[in-house]
Coordinates of C-alpha atoms in Angstrom, one line a residue:
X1 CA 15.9 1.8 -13.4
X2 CA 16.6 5.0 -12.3
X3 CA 20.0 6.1 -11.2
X4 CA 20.9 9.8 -9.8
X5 CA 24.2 10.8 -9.5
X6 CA 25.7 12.3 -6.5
X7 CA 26.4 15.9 -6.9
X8 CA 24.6 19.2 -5.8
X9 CA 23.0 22.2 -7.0
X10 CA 20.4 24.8 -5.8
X11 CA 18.2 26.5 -8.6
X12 CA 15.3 28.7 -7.9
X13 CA 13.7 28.1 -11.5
X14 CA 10.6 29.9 -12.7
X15 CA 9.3 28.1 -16.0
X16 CA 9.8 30.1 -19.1
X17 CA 6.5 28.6 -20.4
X18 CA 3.6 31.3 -20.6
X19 CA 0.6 29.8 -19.4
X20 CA -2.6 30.3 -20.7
X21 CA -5.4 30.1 -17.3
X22 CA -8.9 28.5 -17.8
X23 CA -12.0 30.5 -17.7
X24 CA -9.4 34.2 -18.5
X25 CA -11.2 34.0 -22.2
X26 CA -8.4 36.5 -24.0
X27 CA -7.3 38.3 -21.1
X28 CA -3.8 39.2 -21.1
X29 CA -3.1 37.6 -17.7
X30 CA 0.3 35.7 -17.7
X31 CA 1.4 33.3 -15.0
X32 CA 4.4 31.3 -14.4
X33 CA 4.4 28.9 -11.5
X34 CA 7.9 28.8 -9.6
X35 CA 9.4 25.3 -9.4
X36 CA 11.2 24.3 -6.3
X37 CA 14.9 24.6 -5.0
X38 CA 16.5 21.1 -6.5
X39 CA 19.1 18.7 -5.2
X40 CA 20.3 16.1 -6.6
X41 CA 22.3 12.7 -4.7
X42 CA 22.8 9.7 -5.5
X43 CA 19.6 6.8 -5.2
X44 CA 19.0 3.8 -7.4
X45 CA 15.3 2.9 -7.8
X46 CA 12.7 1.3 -9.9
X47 CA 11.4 3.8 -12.5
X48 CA 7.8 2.5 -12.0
X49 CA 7.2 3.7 -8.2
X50 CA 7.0 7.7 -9.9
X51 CA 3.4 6.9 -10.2
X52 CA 2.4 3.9 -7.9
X53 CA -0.4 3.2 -6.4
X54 CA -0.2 0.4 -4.2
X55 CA -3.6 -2.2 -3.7
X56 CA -2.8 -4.2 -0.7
X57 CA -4.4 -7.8 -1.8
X58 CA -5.6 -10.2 1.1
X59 CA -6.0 -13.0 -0.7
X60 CA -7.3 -15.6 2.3
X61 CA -10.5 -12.9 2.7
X62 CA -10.9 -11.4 -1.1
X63 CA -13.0 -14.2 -2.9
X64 CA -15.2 -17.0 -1.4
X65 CA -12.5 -19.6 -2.8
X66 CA -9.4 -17.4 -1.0
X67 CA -7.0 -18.8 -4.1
X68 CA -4.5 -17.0 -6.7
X69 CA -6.9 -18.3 -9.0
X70 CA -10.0 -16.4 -7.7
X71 CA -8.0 -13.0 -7.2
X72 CA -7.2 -12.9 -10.7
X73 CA -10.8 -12.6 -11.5
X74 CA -10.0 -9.3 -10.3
X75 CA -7.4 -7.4 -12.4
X76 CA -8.8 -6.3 -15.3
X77 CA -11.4 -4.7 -13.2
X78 CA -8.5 -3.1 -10.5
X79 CA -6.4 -2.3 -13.6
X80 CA -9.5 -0.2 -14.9
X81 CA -9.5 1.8 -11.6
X82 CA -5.6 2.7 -11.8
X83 CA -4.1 0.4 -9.4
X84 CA -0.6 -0.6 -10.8
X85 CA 0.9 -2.0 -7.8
X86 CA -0.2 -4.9 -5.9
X87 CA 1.1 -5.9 -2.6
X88 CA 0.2 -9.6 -1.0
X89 CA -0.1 -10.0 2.1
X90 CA 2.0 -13.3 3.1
X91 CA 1.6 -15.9 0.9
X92 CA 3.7 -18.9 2.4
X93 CA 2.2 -21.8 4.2
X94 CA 1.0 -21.2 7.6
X95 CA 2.4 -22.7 11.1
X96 CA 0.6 -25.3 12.7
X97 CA 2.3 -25.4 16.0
X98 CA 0.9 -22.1 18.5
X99 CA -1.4 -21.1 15.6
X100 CA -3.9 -18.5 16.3
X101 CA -7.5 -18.9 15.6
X102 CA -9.0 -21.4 12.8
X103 CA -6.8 -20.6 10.1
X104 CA -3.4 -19.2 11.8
X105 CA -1.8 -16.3 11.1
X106 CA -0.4 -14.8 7.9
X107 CA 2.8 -13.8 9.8
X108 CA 3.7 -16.8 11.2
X109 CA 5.5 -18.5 8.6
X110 CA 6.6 -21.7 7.9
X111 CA 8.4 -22.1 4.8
X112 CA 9.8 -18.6 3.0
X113 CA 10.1 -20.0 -0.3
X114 CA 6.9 -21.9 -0.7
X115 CA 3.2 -20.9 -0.8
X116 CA 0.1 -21.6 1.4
X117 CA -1.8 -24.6 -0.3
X118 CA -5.1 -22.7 0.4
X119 CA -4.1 -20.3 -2.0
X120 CA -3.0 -22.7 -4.3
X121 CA 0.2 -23.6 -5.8
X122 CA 3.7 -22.0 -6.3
X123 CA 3.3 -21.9 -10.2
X124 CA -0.2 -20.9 -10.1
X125 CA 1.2 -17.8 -7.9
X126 CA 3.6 -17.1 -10.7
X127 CA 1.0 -17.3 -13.4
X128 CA -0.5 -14.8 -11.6
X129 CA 2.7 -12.5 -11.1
X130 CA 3.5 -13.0 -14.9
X131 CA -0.5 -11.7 -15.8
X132 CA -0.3 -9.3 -13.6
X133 CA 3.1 -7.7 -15.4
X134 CA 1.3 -8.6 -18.7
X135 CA -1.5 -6.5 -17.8
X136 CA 1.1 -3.7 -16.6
X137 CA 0.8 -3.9 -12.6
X138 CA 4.3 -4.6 -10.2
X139 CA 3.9 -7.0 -7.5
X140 CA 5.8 -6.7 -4.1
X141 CA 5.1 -9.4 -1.5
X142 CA 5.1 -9.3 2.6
X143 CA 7.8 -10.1 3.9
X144 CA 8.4 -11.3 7.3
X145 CA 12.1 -11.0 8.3
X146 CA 11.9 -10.7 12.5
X147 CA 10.5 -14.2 13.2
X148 CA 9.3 -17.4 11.6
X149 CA 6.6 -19.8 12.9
X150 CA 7.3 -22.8 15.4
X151 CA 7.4 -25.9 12.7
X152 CA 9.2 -23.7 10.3
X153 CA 12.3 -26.1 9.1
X154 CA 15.2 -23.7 11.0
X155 CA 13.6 -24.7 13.9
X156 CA 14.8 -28.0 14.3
X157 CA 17.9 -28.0 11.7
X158 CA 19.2 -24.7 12.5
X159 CA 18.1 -24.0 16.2
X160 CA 21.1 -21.3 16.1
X161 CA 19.4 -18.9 13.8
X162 CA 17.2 -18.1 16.9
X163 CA 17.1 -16.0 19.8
X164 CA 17.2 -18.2 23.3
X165 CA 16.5 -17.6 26.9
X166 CA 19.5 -18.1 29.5
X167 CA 18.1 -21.7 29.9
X168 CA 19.0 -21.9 26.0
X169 CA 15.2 -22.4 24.8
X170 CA 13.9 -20.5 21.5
X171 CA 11.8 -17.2 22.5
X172 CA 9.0 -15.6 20.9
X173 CA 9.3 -11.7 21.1
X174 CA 10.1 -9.9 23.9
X175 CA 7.3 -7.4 25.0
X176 CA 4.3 -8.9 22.7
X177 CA 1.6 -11.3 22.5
X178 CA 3.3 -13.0 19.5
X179 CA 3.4 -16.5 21.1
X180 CA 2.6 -18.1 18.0
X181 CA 6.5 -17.2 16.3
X182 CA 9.8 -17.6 17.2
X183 CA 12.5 -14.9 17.2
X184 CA 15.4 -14.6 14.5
X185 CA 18.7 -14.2 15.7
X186 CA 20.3 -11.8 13.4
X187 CA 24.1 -12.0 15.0
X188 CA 23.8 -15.4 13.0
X189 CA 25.3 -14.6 9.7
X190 CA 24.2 -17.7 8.4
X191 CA 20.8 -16.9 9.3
X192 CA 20.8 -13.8 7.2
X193 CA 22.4 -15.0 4.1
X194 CA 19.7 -17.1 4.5
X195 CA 17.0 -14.8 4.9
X196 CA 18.6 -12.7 1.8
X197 CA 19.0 -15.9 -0.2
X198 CA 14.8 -16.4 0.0
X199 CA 14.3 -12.9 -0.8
X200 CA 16.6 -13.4 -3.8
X201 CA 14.3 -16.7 -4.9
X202 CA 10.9 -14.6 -5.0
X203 CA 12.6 -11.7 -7.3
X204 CA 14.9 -14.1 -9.3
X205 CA 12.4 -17.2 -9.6
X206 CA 9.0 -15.6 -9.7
X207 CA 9.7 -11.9 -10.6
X208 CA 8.1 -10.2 -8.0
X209 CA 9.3 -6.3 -7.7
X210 CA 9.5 -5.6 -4.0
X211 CA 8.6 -6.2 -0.8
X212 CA 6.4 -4.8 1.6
X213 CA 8.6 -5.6 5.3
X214 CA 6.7 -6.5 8.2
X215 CA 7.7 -5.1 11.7
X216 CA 11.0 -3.7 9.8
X217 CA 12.0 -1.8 12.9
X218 CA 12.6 -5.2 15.0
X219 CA 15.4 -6.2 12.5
X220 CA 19.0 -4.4 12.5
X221 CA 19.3 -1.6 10.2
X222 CA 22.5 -3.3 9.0
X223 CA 20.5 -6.7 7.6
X224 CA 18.2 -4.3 5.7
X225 CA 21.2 -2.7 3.7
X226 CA 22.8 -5.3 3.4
X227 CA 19.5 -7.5 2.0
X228 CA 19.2 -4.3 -0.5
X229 CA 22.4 -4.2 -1.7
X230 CA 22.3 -7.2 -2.4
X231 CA 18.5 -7.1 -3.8
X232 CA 19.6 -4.6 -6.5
X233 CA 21.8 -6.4 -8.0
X234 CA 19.2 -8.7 -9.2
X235 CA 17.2 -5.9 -10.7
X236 CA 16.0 -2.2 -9.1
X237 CA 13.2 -2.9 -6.5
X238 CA 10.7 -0.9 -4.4
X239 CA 11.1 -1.7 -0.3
X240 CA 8.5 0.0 2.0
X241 CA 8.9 -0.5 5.6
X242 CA 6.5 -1.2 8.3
X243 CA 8.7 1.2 11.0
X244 CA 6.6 2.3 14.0
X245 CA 9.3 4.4 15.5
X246 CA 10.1 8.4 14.4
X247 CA 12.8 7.8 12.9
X248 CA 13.2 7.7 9.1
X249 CA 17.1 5.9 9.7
X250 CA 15.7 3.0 7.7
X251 CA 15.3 5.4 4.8
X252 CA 18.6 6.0 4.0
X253 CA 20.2 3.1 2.3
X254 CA 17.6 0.1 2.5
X255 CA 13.4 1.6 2.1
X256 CA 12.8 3.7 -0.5
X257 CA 9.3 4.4 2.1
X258 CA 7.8 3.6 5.1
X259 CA 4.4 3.9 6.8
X260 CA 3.0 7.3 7.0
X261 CA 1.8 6.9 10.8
X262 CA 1.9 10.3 11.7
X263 CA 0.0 11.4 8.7
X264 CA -3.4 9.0 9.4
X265 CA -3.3 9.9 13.3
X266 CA -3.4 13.7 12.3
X267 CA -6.1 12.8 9.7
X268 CA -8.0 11.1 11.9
X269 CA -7.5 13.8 14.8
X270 CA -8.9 16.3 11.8
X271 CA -12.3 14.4 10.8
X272 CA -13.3 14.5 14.2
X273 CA -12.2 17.5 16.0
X274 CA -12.5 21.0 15.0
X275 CA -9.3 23.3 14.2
X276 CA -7.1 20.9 13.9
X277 CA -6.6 20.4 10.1
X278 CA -3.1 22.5 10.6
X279 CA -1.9 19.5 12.3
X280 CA -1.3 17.5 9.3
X281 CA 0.9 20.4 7.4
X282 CA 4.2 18.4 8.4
X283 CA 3.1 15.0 7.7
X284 CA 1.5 16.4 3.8
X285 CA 5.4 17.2 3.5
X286 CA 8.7 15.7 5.0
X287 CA 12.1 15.9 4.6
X288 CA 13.5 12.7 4.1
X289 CA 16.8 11.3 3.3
X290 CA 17.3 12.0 -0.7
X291 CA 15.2 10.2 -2.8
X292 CA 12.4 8.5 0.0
X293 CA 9.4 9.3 0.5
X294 CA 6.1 7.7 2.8
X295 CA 3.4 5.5 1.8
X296 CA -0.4 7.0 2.7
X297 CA -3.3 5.7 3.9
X298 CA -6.3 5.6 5.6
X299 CA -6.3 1.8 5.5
X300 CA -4.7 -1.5 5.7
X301 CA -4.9 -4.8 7.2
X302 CA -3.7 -4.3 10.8
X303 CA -6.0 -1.0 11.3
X304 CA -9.1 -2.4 9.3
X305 CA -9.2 -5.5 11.8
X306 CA -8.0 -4.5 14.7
X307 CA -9.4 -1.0 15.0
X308 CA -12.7 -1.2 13.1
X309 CA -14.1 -0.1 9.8
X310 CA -13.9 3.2 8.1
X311 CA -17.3 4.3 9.6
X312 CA -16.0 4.0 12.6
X313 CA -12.8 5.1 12.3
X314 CA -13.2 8.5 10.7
X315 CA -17.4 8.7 9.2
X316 CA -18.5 7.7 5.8
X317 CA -19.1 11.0 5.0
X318 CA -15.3 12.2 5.3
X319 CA -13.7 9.9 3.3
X320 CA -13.8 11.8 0.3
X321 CA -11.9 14.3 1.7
X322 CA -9.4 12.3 3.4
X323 CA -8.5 10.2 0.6
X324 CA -8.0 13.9 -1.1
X325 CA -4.8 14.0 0.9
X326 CA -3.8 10.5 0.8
X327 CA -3.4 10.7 -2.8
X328 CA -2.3 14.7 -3.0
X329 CA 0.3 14.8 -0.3
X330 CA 3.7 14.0 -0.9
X331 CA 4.8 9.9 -1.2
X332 CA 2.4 7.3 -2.4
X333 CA -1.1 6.5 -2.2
X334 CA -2.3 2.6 -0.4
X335 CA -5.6 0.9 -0.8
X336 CA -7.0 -1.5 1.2
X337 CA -9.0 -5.1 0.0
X338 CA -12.4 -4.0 -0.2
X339 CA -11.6 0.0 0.1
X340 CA -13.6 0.3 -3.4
X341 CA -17.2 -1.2 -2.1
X342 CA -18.1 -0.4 0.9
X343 CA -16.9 1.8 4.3
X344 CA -18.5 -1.0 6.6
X345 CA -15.7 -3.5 6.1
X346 CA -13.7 -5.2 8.6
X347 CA -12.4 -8.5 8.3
X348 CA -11.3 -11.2 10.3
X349 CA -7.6 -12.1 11.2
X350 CA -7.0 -16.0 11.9
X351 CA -10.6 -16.9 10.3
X352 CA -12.2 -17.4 7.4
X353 CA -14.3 -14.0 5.7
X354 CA -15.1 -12.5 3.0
X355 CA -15.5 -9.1 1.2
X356 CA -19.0 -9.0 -0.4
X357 CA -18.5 -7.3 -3.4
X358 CA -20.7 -6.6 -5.7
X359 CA -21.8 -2.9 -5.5
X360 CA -18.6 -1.1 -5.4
X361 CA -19.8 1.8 -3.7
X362 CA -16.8 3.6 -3.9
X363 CA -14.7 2.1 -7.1
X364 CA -15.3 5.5 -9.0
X365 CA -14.2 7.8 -6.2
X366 CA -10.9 5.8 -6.1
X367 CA -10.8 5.5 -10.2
X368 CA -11.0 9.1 -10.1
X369 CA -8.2 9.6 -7.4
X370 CA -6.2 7.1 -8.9
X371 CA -6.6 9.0 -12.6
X372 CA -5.7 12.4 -11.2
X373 CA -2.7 10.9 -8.6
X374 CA -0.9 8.9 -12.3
X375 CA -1.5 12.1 -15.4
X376 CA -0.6 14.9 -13.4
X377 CA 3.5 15.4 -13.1
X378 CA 3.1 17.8 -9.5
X379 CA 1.5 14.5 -7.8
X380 CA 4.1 12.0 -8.9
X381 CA 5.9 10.2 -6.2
X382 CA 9.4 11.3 -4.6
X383 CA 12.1 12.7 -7.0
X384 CA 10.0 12.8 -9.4
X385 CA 6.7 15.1 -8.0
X386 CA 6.6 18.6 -6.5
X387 CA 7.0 19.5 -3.3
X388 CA 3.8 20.5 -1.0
X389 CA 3.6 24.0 -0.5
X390 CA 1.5 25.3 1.8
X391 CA -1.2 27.8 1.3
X392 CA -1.9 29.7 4.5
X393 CA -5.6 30.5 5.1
X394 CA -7.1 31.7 9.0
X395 CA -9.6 29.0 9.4
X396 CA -7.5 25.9 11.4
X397 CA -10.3 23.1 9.9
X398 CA -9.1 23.9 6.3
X399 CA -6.4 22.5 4.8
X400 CA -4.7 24.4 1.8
X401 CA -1.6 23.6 -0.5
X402 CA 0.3 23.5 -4.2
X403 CA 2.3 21.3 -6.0
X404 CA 4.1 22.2 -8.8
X405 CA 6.3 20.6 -11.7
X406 CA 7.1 21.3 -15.3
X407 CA 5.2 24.8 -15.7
X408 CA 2.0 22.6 -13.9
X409 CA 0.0 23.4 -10.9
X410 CA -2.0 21.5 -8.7
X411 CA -3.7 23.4 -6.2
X412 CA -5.7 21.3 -3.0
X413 CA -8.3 22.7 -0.6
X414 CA -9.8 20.4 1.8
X415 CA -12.9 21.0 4.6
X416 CA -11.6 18.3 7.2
X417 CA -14.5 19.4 9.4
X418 CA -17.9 18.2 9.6
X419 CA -19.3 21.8 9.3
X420 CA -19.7 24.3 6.8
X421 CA -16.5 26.8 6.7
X422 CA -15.5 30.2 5.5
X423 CA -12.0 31.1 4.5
X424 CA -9.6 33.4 3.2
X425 CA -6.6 32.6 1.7
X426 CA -3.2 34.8 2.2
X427 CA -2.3 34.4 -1.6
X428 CA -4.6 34.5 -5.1
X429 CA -5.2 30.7 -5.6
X430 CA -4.4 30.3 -9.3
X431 CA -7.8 29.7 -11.8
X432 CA -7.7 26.6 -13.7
X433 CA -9.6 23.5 -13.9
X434 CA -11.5 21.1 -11.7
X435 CA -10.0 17.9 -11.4
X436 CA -12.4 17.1 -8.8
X437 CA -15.2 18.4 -6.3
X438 CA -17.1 17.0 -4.1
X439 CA -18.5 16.9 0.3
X440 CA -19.7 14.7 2.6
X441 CA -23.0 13.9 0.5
X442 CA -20.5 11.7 -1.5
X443 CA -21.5 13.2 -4.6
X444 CA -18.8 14.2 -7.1
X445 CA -19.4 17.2 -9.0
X446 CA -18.4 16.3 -12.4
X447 CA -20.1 19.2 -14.1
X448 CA -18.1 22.1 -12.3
X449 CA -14.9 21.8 -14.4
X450 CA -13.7 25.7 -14.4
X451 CA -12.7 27.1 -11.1
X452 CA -14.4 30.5 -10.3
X453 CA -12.3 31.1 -7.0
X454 CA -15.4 32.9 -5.2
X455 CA -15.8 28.8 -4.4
X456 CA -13.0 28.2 -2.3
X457 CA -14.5 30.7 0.4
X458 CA -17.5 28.7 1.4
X459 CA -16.6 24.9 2.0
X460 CA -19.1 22.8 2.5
X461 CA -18.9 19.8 4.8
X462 CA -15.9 17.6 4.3
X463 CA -15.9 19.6 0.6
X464 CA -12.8 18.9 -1.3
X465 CA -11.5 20.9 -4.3
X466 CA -8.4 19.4 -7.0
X467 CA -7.4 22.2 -9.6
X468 CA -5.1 22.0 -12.4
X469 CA -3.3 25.0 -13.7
X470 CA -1.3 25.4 -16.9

C-alpha cells in the first residue's frame, strides 16, 4: 500500500547528481536532467501498479481445453516475458436464457460469485490465483456491474433490483443490441450492497487484486465510490474502467485508470496517414485527477473481435513502433491473448476458438518492451514515473519525447509513417544508450547500444528509437 498525504508543494528540482553520458569517453561534458514541477494529494493505491503490465487472459479461447487448468501451463512462460498483471475476462457461469451464439456471452452473467464450469471449478480458479501470486503476478478480474444475464437468481427472487418498462417488465439496455441481459437498477440499495458484497467475496475469498469494470460509464459514479471505499478496506486494489465518454469524472475517487481511447484512435490515425503523428501529443500525456493515470493499448478483446486483427487494423510492419508508445507514454501498458505470436489473430465471441500458439512471433519484442517499461524509474506508472515531455521536431509523422526521474532519462523517437523521414529536433537529444531500435522489417537492432545522434535524423520506416541517459 501506498498512501499520499494531502498537502502541496511546487519544486522545480534539477538533480545534484553529475552524470557521466555514454559514448563522451573522458570529455568533460556534464548534464543534469531537470525533474518535473511536483504535487502531492492525497490517493491510496496498491504499490504494485508503479510497474504493471497488464495481460488480458481469455481463458474460453487461450488453450484447446479453455480451463484454469490449461492457462496455467502458461505462466512461467508469460512471467519470463514480464507480464505481472493478469486480467480475466469473466469467469462466472454463463446465461442460458437469450444467449448469444454457441457458447453465450462472457458478459452475461449468471451467478457473480461462482465460476463457469467450462473453465473448471471455483477452487481450481483459486489455485490458480494463489500460483499466480506465488510466481509474483496480481490478478484483477472483469467485472460486470450494469446488468446480469436473464436466469441469473435476482431475476426471479429479487425482480426489484432491475430496471422495468411502464408495463413493469425487466429491460435490457436502452439504445443497444444487448438483448441477451437485463438492466440493474442502481436506485435499489439493496441491489448495490449486493453487488459490493460479491466484489468483496472475490478479493476476501479468493484474493484477487482488482477489477477490470465493464461498461463502467452505464453505472452511477456514486456506486463506484461507494464499491471502492468500501473495497479498500479489505486491502488496496487497482480499478480500471471501461469509460467510453471524455470525461475522466470516474477518476477521481473510484479508478485509479481507464481506457486510453483517444490514444489508440490517434495511433491508428498515425500508421496510416501521413503528418499526423502530432496528434497523439495530448493523449502520450494527460492531466488527470491526482494520482490516475490511462491504461494503453493497441489491443483487447472487444477491438480484436469485432474490428479485425492487427494487420488489418494498423499493418504488421508498424507494430513495433506503436507498441513503442503504448509502453513509453504515460499510464500503463495492456496486452492482448495471443498479442505475443502472431498479428493475424482474431477470435471469436460466443464460439468456440483458439489461439494457435506455437511460434510466438512476437514474444521477444514484447519481453523486450516489458523489460525496458519495469527497470527504468522515468517509465513507471502514475505518481510514481515522469511526466512526458515533448520534444518538438518540424516533421508532423515523427513523434519525439522525454521522460525523466531520479537523475534518469529516457528519451523516445518514433517514425509513425510508412516512409522514410528526415528530421530536426529544436533541442540536443541527450547521448546515452540504446535500449531499443528497430523499423518495420521487424528486426531489432540489438547490436547498436550507443546512441550517435546523427541517427535520429534519418528514420527509417516505422523506425523506433528508446535511449537511456544517466
Amino acid at each position: 500500500m501506498r498512501k499520499i498525504f494531502k498537502s502541496f508543494i511546487a519544486l522545480s528540482l534539477a538533480t545534484s547528481m553529475v552524470l557521466s553520458l555514454a559514448g563522451c569517453g573522458n570529455s568533460s561534458k556534464k548534464e543534469t536532467f531537470k525533474e518535473d514541477e511536483v504535487v502531492t494529494g492525497e490517493r491510496t493505491q496498491a504499490d504494485w501498479i508503479d510497474t504493471a503490465i497488464i495481460y488480458e487472459v481469455n481463458v474460453r479461447q487461450y488453450t484447446n481445453e479453455g480451463t484454469f487448468a490449461a492457462f496455467s501451463s502458461h505462466l512461467e512462460r508469460l512471467k519470463n516475458m514480464g507480464v505481472n498483471t493478469l486480467w480475466f475476462m469473466p469467469i462466472y457461469p454463463i446465461s442460458e436464457l437469450n444467449k448469444k451464439g454457441t457458447l453465450g456471452s462472457y458478459y452475461s452473467i449468471r451467478d457473480y460469485k461462482e465460476v463457469n464450469s467450462e473453465f473448471g471449478t471455483l477452487d481450481e480458479f483459486k489455485e490458480l490465483v494463489n500460483k499466480a501470486h506465488e510466481m509474483g503476478f496480481h490478478v484483477i478480474l472483469d467485472w460486470v456491474a450494469n446488468h446480469t444475464g436473464w436466469d441469473h437468481t435476482w431475476i426471479t427472487e429479487h425482480p426489484e433490483y432491475y430496471a422495468k418498462d411502464e408495463n413493469g417488465n425487466i429491460i435490457s439496455p436502452l439504445n443497444t443490441d444487448w438483448n441477451d441481459v437485463a438492466q440493474l437498477d442502481y436506485t435499489n440499495n439493496d441491489m448495490r450492497n449486493a453487488m459490493i458484497d460479491a466484489m468483496k467475496f472475490w478479493i476476501d475469498d479468493i484474493g484477487v487484486d482488482g477489477f477490470r469494470c465493464d461498461y463502467a460509464q452505464g453505472v452511477p459514479l456514486d456506486f463506484w465510490e461507494q464499491a471502492r471505499t468500501e473495497l479498500d478496506k479489505v486491502k488496496p486494489i487497482y480499478m480500471v474502467a471501461e469509460d467510453g465518454t471524455n470525461s475522466d469524472s470516474l477518476l477521481n475517487k473510484a479508478f485509479d485508470s481507464n481506457y486510453n481511447f483517444e490514444l489508440y484512435d490517434a495511433l491508428k490515425l498515425a500508421s496510416s496517414v501521413p503528418n499526423t503523428a502530432d496528434k497523439l501529443e495530448s493523449y502520450i500525456k494527460k492531466d488527470l485527477p491526482y494520482g490516475a493515470f490511462k491504461m494503453n493499448f493497441i489491443d483487447n478483446h472487444d477491438k480484436n473481435t469485432y474490428d479485425g486483427t492487427l494487420a488489418d487494423r494498423f499493418g504488421e510492419e508498424a507494430l513495433g513502433a506503436l507498441y513503442t508508445v503504448v509502453f513509453t507514454a504515460e499510464g500503463l501498458p495492456l496486452i492482448y491473448s495471443g498479442n505475443e505470436e502472431d498479428s493475424d489473430i482474431s477470435l471469436e465471441f460466443f464460439e468456440k476458438d483458439n489461439i494457435d500458439f506455437g511460434d510466438y512471433k512476437y514474444e521477444k519484442l514484447l519481453t523486450d518492451f516489458c523489460t525496458i517499461k519495469t527497470e527504468n524509474e522515468p517509465l513507471y506508472t502514475g505518481l510514481a514515473g515522469g511526466k512526458v515531455r515533448m520534444i518538438t521536431n518540424n516533421n508532423k509523422s515523427i513523434l519525439s519525447y522525454e521522460r525523466v526521474k531520479n537523475g534518469k532519462k529516457i528519451t523516445v523517437v518514433v517514425n509513425l509513417s510508412n516512409k522514410e523521414q528526415t528530421v530536426k529536433y529544436d533541442k540536443k537529444i541527450s547521448k546515452g544508450n540504446i535500449l531499443l531500435n528497430g523499423d518495420s522489417t521487424g528486426i531489432i537492432n540489438d547490436e547498436k547500444t550507443t546512441l550517435n545522434t546523427k541517427d535520429l535524423n534519418t528514420l527509417k520506416p516505422f523506425e523506433y528509437y528508446i535511449i537511456l541517459s544517466e
